[in-house]
Amino acid sequence: MSQVTISSSGPSLVEGYREVVGDGPMQVLEALARRLRGHRITMVNSTSTGGGVAEILHRLVRLLNELGVPTSWEVMPGDMRFYGITKTIHNTLHGAAGSLTREDQEWFRDAQHRAASALALDGDLVLIHDPQPVGLAGLRRRPGQHWVWRCHIDLSRAQEATWDFLAPEVGRYDAAVFSHRTFVPRLDIPAWLVPPSIDPHSDKNRELSDEEIRELLEPFDLPVRRPWVTQISRFDRLKDPVGVIDAFLMSRRHDESHLILAGGGADDDPEGAEVLAEVQARAAGRRDISVLLLPPDAHLVVNALQRRSTVVLQKSLREGFALTVSEALWKQRAVIASAVGGIPLQVLHERTGLLVRSNEGAALQISRLLRTPDMRRRLGRDGREHVRHHFLHPREARDYLAVFARLVEEAER
Amino acid sequence: MSAFELTGVVHLARPTGRLAHDLDELRNGIEAAPPQVLFNHAIQVVLRAGTGDDPPPDDFSAWCYGVVQDRETAERLAFTTRDHTTSAPELRAALLSVLDSIPQKTRAARDAPEGGDFAFITIDSVPIPTGAGAGDASQLIETLLEADDTVWFWHLFEEPWIRAGECPLADWLRASGSETLAERLEQDARSGVSIEVLRKRTRRTWQRGQLARRVAEAVTAPEDERREEARSVVAGLVSRIKRRDG
């Protein structure tokens, strides 16, 4: 069964989001939805569970239906070989070494044909997510339909051969959507920017009581008296965990605090274990540093760690969009982050957080924030407001509707 | 007089593919930029950072200040941008006059570090009539005060930009007899304040106007009505003070 069924029971998402973002933004979203009455949206991706795209689609599809724009979600069928090929595509688009063989390319094309026969694709507005189902526009497009390709991947370091293989398929769409300007490749169709967003009601972001936080963090035996400086990220060199320790140790010469490095190692990342070992070696013997290896579903623990931290770091050397920053800002944390990727859109320097470019800069700002509770409060408060306006699901839903409204309007002209 | 309908707007940003590595390339990019590119980098920032009393700097001066680290030129660009918000030709000419005052060789020498190029981005606007309309000034302001930031932006920043300074919302208010308020709104929007400040000021101006109206009406009202009115004003004041003090 390729169609994903989303339950409409439980409290209304529209009203839930209205409580969070306010009536004004929801009125605009509702007005946009009214404008698209009579249209149907079909979303397509390659999985209904696991991963950020599936997570947002579960919310978005229900939200759009509640808003009165009938929206269905179809999952592209595939076999193990196809998933192996799409994994190579994903990794090489991210800049990793590797390539597709001619047989891989053939298998990928065959999978597109199989999907084209299996899926209903009955909406007149079709939003295809990521490269796996990219070939569907060329195979199933009907007159009167508008097709948009939503790429959630950072293509700035994509292997040319992989992109050359996909680009002709992308060219068959009416438009493409990317998360950040640096992710956009050369294209002959309009490429709009729609930043990703977080769900304020998810386990990772929902409000937690002091009691819940205490219970969730109890097993880790973390110090309760000293302020926590925390970075939550995969153990990956590009997240610079060793640089975080160095910056912390510099600030520690003058200020009392405790560093927490928490994250998981991705199963598909052989370097993860190596980086974790380096981090553990660097932190060895220090009672003021805790290194926590968390399972991938530890959303509530991540939530509790962020809420209990005094300062949250994201000292990456390179980044995609880095929604972990929005997650921390949403919890009114004082954030110090590198000025890379999508971070400067979230951290407006001295307004919603502090941007740094070096270990010394991070050390300086850690000390500064530890000593100035008023500044932490101000940055935290304004950071949350910034996320409320720009990085929650209703804004992303609004942008997708605006993309379709624009395409429909252009076609009617 | 016909009803006034409030409109919000969604901006879809689109990279133009053009980059500037130094001030000379920034100058040439500004000279060649379509109006919507200038609009995005100079005007739309008001909406992009929708919090706080102080609006963020425009993208040109922010890049010049933070990346190229030419503080003097950044200051001049920031002032120029805030001072020329009503049309693309006027803004372009003002920005170019700042950059042209620097010799070409010097402009080319003031450059960004690797990875710090300025990216010219354009914007496609999707105006969205909200369905919230008003038949008189009082209703309009009450609705506007609760409206989304994009509604304020559309009526007080974007429409005047598209219509070379003309502001249909202010014109409608004038036609309905609220000249002072219309004037105030237009002036505040042009002065470069944030939407949050604009909203607060409008609320204050509006409440003061309402107070004056209520006082004037109360003069001719019977004694018991005046007492009742006074009681409700004091109750409102007490509840506001309580709310403020938590």
mmCIF file of N, CA and C in Angstrom, chain A residues 28 113 202 345 354 357 374 379:
data_model
loop_
_atom_site.group_PDB
_atom_site.id
_atom_site.type_symbol
_atom_site.label_atom_id
_atom_site.label_comp_id
_atom_site.label_asym_id
_atom_site.label_seq_id
_atom_site.Cartn_x
_atom_site.Cartn_y
_atom_site.Cartn_z
ATOM 1 N N VAL A 28 -3.384 34.184 7.875
ATOM 2 C CA VAL A 28 -2.760 34.258 6.547
ATOM 3 C C VAL A 28 -2.688 32.859 5.936
ATOM 4 N N HIS A 113 9.894 3.732 -13.150
ATOM 5 C CA HIS A 113 8.780 3.223 -13.967
ATOM 6 C C HIS A 113 7.808 2.428 -13.109
ATOM 7 N N SER A 202 6.347 18.417 19.140
ATOM 8 C CA SER A 202 7.011 17.106 19.107
ATOM 9 C C SER A 202 7.716 16.840 20.440
ATOM 10 N N LEU A 345 20.884 32.432 9.558
ATOM 11 C CA LEU A 345 19.461 32.795 9.409
ATOM 12 C C LEU A 345 18.739 32.662 10.750
ATOM 13 N N LEU A 354 24.734 34.349 19.557
ATOM 14 C CA LEU A 354 26.053 34.895 19.239
ATOM 15 C C LEU A 354 26.725 34.016 18.194
ATOM 16 N N ARG A 357 33.574 32.399 15.038
ATOM 17 C CA ARG A 357 34.324 31.846 13.917
ATOM 18 C C ARG A 357 35.574 31.102 14.360
ATOM 19 N N ASP A 374 21.255 38.499 32.378
ATOM 20 C CA ASP A 374 20.301 39.366 31.668
ATOM 21 C C ASP A 374 20.428 39.191 30.160
ATOM 22 N N LEU A 379 18.583 37.244 24.901
ATOM 23 C CA LEU A 379 18.827 36.463 23.680
ATOM 24 C C LEU A 379 17.836 35.295 23.596
#
